[in-house]
mmCIF file of C-alpha atoms in Angstrom:
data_model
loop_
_atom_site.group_PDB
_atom_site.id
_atom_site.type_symbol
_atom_site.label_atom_id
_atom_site.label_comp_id
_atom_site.label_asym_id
_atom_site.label_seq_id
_atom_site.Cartn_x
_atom_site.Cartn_y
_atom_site.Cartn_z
ATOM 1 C CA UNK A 1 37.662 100.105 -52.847
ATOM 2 C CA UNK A 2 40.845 98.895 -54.583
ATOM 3 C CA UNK A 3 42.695 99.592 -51.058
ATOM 4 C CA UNK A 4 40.107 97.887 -49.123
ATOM 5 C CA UNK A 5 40.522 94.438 -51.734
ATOM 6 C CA UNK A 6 44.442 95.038 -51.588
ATOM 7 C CA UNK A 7 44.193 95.153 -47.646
ATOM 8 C CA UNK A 8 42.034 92.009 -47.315
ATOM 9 C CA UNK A 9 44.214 89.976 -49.450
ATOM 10 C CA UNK A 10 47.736 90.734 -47.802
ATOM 11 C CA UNK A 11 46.106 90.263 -44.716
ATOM 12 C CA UNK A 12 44.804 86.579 -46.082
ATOM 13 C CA UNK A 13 48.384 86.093 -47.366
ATOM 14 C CA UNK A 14 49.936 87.034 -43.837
ATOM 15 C CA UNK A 15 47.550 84.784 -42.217
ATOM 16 C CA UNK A 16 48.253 82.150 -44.172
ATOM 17 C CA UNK A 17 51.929 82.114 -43.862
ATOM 18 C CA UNK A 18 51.597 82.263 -40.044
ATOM 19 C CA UNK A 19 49.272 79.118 -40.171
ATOM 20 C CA UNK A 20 51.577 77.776 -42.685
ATOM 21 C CA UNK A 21 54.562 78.751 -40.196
ATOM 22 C CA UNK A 22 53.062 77.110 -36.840
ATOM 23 C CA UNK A 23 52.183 73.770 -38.857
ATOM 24 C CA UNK A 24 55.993 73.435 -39.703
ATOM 25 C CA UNK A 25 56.768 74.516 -36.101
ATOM 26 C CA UNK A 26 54.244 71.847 -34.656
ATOM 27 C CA UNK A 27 55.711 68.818 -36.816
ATOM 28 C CA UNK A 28 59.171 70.153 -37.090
ATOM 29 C CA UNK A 29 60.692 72.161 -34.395
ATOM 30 C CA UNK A 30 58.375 70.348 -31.493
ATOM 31 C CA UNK A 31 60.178 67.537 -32.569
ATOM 32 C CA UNK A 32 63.699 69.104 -31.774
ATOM 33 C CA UNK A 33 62.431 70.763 -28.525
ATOM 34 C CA UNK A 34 61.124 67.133 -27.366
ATOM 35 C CA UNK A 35 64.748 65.694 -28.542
ATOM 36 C CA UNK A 36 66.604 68.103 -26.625
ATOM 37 C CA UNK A 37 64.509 67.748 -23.519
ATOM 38 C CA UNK A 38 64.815 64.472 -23.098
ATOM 39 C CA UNK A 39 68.952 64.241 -23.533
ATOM 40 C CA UNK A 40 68.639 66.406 -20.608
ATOM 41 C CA UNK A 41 66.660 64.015 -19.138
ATOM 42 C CA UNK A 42 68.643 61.637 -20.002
ATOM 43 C CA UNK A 43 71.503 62.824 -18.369
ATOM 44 C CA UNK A 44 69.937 64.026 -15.417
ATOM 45 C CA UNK A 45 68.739 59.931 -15.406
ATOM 46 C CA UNK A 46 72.576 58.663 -15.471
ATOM 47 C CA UNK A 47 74.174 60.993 -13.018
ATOM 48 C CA UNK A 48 71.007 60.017 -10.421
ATOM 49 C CA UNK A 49 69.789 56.673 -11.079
ATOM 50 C CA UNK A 50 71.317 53.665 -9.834
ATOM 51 C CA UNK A 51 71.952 50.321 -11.880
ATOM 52 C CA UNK A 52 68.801 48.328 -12.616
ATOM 53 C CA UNK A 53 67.750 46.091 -10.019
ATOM 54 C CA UNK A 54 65.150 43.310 -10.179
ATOM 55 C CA UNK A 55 62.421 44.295 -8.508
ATOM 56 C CA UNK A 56 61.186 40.783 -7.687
ATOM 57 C CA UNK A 57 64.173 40.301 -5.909
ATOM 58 C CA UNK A 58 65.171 42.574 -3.744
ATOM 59 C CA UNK A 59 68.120 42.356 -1.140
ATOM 60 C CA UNK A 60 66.755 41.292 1.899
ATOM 61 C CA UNK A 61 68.519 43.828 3.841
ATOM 62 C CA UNK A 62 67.641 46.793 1.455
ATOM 63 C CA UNK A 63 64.383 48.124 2.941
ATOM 64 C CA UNK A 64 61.753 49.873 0.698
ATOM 65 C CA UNK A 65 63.305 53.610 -0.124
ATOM 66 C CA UNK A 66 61.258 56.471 0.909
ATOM 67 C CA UNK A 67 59.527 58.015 -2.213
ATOM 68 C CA UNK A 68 61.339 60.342 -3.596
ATOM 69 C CA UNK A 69 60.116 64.246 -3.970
ATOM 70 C CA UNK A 70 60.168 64.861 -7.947
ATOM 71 C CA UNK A 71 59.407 68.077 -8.959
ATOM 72 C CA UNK A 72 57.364 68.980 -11.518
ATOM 73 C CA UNK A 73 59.289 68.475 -15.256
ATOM 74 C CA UNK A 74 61.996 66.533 -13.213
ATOM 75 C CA UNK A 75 62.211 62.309 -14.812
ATOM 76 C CA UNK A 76 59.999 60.516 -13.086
ATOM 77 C CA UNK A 77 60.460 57.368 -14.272
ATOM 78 C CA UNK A 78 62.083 55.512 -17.688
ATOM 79 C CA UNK A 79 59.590 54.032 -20.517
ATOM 80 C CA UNK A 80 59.559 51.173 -23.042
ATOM 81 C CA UNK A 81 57.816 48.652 -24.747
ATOM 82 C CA UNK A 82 58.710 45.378 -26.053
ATOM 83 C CA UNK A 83 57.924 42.477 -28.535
ATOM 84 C CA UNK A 84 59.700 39.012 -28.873
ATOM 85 C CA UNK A 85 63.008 40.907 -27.492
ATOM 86 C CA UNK A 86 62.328 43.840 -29.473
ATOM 87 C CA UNK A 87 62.037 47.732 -28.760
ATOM 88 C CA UNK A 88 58.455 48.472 -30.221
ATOM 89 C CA UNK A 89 56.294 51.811 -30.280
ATOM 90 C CA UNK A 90 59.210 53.669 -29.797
ATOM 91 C CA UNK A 91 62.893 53.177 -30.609
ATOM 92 C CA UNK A 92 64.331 55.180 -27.880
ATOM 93 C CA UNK A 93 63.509 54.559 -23.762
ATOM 94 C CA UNK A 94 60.941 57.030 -23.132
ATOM 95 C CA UNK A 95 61.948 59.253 -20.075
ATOM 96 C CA UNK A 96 58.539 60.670 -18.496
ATOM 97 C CA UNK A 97 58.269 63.925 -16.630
ATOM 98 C CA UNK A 98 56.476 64.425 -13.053
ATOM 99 C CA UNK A 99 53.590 66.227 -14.151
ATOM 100 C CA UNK A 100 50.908 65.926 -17.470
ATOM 101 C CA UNK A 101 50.561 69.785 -18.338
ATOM 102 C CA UNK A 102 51.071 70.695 -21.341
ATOM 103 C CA UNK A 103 54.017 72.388 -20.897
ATOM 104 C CA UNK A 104 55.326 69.678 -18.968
ATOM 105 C CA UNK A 105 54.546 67.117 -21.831
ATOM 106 C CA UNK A 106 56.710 69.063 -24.542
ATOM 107 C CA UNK A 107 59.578 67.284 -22.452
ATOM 108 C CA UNK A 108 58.095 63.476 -23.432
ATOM 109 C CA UNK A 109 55.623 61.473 -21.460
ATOM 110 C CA UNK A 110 53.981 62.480 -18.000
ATOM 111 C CA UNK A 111 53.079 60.841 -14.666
ATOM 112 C CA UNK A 112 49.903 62.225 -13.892
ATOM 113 C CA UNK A 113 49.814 63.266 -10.277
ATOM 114 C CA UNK A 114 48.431 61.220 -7.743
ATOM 115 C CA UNK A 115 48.478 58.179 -9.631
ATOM 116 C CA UNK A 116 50.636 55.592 -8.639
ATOM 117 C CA UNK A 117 53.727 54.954 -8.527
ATOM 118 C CA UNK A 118 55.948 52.205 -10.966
ATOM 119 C CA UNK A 119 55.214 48.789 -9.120
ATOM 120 C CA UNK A 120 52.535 50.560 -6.788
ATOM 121 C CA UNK A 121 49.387 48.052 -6.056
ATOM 122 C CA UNK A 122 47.325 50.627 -7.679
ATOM 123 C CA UNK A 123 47.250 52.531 -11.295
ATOM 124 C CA UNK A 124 50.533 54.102 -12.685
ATOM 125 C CA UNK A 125 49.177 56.079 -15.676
ATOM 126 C CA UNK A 126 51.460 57.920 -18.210
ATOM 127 C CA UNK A 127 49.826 60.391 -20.747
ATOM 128 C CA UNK A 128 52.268 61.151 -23.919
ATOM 129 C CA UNK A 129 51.733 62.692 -27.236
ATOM 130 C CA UNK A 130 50.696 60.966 -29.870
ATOM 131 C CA UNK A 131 51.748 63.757 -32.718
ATOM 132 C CA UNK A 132 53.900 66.644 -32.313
ATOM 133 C CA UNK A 133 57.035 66.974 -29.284
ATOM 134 C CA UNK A 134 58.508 63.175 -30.609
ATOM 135 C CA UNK A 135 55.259 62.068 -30.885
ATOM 136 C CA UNK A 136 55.976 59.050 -28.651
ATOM 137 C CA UNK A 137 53.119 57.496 -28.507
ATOM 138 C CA UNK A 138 52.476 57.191 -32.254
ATOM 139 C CA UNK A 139 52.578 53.775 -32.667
ATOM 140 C CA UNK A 140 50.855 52.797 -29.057
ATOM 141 C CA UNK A 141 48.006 51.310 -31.201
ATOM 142 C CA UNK A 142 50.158 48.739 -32.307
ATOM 143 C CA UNK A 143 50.521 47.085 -29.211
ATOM 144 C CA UNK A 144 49.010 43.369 -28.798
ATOM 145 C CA UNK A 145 48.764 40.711 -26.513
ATOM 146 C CA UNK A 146 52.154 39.429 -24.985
ATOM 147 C CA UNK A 147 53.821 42.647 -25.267
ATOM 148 C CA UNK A 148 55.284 44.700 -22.647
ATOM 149 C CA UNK A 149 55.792 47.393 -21.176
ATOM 150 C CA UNK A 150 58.803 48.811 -18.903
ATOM 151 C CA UNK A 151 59.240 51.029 -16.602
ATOM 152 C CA UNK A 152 61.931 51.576 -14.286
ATOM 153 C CA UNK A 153 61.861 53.858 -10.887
ATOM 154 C CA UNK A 154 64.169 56.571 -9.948
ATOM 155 C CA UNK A 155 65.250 53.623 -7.613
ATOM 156 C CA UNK A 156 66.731 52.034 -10.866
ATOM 157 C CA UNK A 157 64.001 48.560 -10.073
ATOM 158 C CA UNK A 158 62.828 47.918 -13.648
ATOM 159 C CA UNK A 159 58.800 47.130 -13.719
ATOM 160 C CA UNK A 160 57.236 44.767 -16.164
ATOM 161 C CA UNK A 161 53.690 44.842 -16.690
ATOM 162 C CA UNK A 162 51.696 42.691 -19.929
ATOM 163 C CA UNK A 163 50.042 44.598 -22.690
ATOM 164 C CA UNK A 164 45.848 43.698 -21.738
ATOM 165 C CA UNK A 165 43.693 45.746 -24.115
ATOM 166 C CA UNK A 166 43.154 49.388 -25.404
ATOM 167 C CA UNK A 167 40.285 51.456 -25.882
ATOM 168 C CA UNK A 168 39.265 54.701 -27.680
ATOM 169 C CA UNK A 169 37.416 56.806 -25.105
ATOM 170 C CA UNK A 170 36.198 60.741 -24.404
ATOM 171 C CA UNK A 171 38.511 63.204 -23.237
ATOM 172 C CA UNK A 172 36.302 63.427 -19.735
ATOM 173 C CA UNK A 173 36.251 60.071 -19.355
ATOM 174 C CA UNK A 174 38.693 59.926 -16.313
ATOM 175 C CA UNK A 175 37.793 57.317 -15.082
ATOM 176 C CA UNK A 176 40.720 55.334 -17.293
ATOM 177 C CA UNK A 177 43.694 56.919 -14.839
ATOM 178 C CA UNK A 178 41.485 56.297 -11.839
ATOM 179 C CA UNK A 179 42.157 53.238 -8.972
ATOM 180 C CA UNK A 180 41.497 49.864 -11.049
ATOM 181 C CA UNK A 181 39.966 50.970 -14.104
ATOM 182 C CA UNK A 182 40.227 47.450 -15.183
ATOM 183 C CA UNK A 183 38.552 46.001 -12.092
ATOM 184 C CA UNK A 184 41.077 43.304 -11.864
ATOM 185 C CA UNK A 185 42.372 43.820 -8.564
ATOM 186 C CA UNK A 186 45.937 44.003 -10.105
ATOM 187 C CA UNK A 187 48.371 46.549 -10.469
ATOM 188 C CA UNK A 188 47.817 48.504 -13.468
ATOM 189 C CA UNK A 189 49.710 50.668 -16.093
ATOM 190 C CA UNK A 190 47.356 52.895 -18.232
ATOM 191 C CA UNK A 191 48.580 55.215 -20.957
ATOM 192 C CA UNK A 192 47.163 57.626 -22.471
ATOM 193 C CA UNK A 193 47.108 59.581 -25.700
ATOM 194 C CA UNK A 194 45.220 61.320 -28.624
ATOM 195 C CA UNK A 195 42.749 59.941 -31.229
ATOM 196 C CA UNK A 196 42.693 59.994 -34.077
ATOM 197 C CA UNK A 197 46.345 61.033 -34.712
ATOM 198 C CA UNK A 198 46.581 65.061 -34.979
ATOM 199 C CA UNK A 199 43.074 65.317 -33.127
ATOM 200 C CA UNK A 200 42.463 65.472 -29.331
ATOM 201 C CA UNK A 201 38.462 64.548 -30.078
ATOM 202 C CA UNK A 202 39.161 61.535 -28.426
ATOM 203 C CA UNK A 203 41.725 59.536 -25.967
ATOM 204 C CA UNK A 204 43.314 56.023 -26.838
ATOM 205 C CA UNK A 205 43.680 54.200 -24.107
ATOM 206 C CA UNK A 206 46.597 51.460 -23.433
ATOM 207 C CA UNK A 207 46.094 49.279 -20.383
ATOM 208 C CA UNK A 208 48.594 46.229 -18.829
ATOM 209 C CA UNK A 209 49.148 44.801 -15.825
ATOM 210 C CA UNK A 210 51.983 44.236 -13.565
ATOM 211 C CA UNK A 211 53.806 40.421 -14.380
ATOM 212 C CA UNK A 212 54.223 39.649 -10.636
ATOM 213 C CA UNK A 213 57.109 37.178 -11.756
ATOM 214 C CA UNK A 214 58.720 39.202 -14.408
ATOM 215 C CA UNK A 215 60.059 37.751 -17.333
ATOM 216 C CA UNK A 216 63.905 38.570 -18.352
ATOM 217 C CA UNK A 217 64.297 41.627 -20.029
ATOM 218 C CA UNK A 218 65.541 40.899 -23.327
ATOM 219 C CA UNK A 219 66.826 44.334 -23.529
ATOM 220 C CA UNK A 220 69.472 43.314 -20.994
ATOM 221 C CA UNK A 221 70.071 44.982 -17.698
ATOM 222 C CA UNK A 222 70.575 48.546 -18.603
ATOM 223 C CA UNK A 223 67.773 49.213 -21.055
ATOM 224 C CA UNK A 224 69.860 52.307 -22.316
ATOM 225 C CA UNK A 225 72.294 50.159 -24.232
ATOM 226 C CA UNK A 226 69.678 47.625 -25.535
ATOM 227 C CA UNK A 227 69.506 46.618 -28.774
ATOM 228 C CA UNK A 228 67.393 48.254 -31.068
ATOM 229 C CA UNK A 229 64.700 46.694 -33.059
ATOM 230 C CA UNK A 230 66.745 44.629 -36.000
ATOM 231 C CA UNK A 231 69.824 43.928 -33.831
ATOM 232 C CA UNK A 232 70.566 40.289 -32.244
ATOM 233 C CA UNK A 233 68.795 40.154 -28.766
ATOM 234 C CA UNK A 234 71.371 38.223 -27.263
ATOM 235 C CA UNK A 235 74.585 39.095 -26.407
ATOM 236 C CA UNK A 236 77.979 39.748 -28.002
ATOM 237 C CA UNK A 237 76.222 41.257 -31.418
ATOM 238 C CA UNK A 238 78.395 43.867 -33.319
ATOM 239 C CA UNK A 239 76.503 46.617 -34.790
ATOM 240 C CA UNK A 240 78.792 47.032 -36.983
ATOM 241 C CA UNK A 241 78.182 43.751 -38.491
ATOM 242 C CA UNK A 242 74.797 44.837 -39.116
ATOM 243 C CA UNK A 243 74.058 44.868 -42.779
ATOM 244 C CA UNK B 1 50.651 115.417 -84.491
ATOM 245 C CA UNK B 2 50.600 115.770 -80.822
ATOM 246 C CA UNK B 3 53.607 114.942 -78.852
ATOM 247 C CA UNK B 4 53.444 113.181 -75.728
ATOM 248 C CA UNK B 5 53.367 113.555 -72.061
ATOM 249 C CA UNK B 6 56.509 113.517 -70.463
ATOM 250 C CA UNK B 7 57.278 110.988 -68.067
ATOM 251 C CA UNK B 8 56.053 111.802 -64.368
ATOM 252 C CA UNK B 9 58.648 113.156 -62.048
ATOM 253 C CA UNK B 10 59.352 110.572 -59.235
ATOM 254 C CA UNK B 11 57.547 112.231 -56.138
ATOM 255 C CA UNK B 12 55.440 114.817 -58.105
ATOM 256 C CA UNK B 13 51.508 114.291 -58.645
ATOM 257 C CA UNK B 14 50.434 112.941 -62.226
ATOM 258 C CA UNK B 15 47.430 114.306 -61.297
ATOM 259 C CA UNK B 16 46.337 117.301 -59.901
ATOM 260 C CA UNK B 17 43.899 115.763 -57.923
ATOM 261 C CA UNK B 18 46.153 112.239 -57.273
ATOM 262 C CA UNK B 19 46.933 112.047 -53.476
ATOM 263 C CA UNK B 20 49.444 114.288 -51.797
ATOM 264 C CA UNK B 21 52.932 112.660 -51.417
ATOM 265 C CA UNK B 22 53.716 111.435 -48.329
ATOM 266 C CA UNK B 23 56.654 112.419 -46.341
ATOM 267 C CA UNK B 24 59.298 111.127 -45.051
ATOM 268 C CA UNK B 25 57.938 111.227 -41.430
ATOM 269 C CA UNK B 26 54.507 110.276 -42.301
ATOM 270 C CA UNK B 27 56.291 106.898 -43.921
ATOM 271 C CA UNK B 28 58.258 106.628 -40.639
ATOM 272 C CA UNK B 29 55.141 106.558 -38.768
ATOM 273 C CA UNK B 30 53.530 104.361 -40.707
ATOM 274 C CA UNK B 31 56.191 101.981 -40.950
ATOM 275 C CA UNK B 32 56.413 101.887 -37.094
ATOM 276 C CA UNK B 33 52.810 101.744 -36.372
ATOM 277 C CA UNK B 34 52.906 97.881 -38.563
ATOM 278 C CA UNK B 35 55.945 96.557 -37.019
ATOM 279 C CA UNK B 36 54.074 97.530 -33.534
ATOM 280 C CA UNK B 37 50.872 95.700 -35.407
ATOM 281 C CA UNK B 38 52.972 93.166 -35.981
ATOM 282 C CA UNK B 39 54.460 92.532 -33.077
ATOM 283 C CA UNK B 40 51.191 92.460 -30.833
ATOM 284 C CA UNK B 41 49.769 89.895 -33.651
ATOM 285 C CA UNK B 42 52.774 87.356 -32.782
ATOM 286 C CA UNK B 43 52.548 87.939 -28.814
ATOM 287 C CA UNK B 44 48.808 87.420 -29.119
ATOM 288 C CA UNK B 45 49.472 84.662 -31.551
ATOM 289 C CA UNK B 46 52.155 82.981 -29.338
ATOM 290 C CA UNK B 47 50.600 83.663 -26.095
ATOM 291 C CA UNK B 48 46.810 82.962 -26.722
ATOM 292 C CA UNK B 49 45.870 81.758 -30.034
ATOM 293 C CA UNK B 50 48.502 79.036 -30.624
ATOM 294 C CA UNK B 51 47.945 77.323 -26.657
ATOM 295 C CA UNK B 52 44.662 77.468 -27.330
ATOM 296 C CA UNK B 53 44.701 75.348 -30.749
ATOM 297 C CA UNK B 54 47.175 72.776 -29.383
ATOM 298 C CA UNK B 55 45.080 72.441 -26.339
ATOM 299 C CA UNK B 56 42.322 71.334 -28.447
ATOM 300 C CA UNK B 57 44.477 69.316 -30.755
ATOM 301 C CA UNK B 58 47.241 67.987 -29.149
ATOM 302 C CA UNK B 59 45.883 67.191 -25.448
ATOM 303 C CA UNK B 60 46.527 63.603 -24.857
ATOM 304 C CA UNK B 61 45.657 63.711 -20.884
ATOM 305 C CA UNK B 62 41.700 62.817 -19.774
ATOM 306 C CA UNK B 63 39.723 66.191 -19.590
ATOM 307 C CA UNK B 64 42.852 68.139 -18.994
ATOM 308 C CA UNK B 65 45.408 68.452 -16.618
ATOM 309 C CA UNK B 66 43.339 70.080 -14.169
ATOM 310 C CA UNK B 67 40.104 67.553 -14.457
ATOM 311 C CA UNK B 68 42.415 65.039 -13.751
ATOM 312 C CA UNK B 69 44.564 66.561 -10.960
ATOM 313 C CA UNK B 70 40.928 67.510 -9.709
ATOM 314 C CA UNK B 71 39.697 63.788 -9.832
ATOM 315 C CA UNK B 72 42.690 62.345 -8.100
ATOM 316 C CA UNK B 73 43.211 64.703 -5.572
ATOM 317 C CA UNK B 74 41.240 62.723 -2.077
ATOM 318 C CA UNK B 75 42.978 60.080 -1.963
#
């Protein structure tokens, strides 16, 4: 009896330790995993992508380039939101992968396949995590009306589209990343995450649409030396003389 | 007055009828037999158990990746 009650209780102590292992795993090391993936990305993003253009004003002798074949867990496109010249949501440009599996999401955010493309007439939607692997969608329920949100092509043509509304709705309810879930007519972004926060009972829901005239970017043309929140918008700004 | 017991002799039986010591290969086996316990626990762990829990907790996409690919497929 005394070996069965000795068994049972190092084998609760083991199992706790591994559950107590994989929680500091999920909210540590994901983290570092995430990090590391996307300064690959990153560099993979500078040695391929051109300079930013304007995508409401293209040359008039640059015709549309062919869509590029991404691979799976290759950058699709570059990610961030803004406020009153200000990087919200997330600090850092986002780089999303081709592809919304799981796997594929421990890298940052995801294109889900067969949605469309960044400055397509249809639906771009863009699933990220909203704990765990950089959790970069964290804050995504803090966006409001007259935000933004950026993404620019592996074409380097940086798309603006306005914050519209969010919703919390069921994981099957797929219709968000479908055509015009919005029924405007207009080019939509939709992005997707978990709710609550450490729970994938449900899905919050971001949705904006495409600013056919876009505004300036206040993060300047090359969104990978922007300020960051808490620095001078405009130009000439030392960090240094940050205090 | 009684004296009293010496102290048991590390690897002989207190007891007469106390368990049998264990040898050295008997240990060995043992000892092998949980590592390989061990070791299947953490595959299964990493493999099936752990997926499984973040798929249920961390899955921001709408009714998984293959729903979705599934959904907006004809196009």
């Amino acid at each position: 009896m005394a070996r069965v009650v000795r068994g049972v209780g190092w084998t609760l102590i083991v199992a706790g330790a591994v559950v107590l292992l994989y929680v500091v795993y999920l909210l540590w090391f994901t983290n570092f995993e995430t990090n590391r993936a996307q300064n690959d990305l990153a560099q993979d993003w500078s040695l391929t992508v051109p300079g930013t253009q304007d995508p409401a004003t293209p040359a008039p002798d640059d015709p549309e380039p062919e869509p590029e074949q991404i691979d799976p867990g290759d950058a699709y496109a570059a990610l961030w939101f803004e406020r009153d010249g200000e990087r919200i949501v997330n600090d850092d440009v986002l780089y999303v992968v081709a592809g919304v599996s799981l796997d594929l999401l421990r890298a940052g955010p995801g294109h889900y396949p067969g949605s469309d493309r960044p400055g397509g007439a249809g639906n771009l939607a863009i699933a990220g995590h909203r704990t765990t692997y950089g959790s970069p969608f964290w804050s995504l329920d803090e966006l409001q009306d007259g935000d933004t949100i950026h993404v620019m092509d592996r074409q380097g043509r940086e798309w603006t589209y306005a914050y519209r509304e969010q919703q919390i709705v069921r994981p099957q309810d797929v219709w968000v990343v479908g055509d015009d879930p919005l029924e405007s007519g207009a080019p939509t972004i939709t992005l997707t995450t978990c709710h609550p926060r450490g729970s994938a009972r449900e899905r919050l829901i971001a949705f904006g649409e495409l600013i056919e005239d876009p505004i300036e970017s206040t993060a300047g043309a090359d969104p990978f030396t922007a300020p960051l929140p808490g620095e001078a918008s405009g130009g000439g700004t030392d960090p240094d003389d940050e205090t | 007055m009684s004296t009293p017991d010496p102290d048991p002799i590390p690897g002989q039986p207190t007891d007469a009828a106390g368990p049998a010591p264990r040898s050295i290969g008997q240990r060995l086996v043992r000892a092998v037999a949980l590592l390989v316990l061990i070791a299947i626990a953490i595959v299964v762990l990493f493999l099936w158990v752990f997926p499984w829990v973040e798929e249920r907790t961390q899955d921001p996409t709408l009714g998984g990746a293959e729903v979705v690919q599934a959904s907006l497929a004809p196009r």
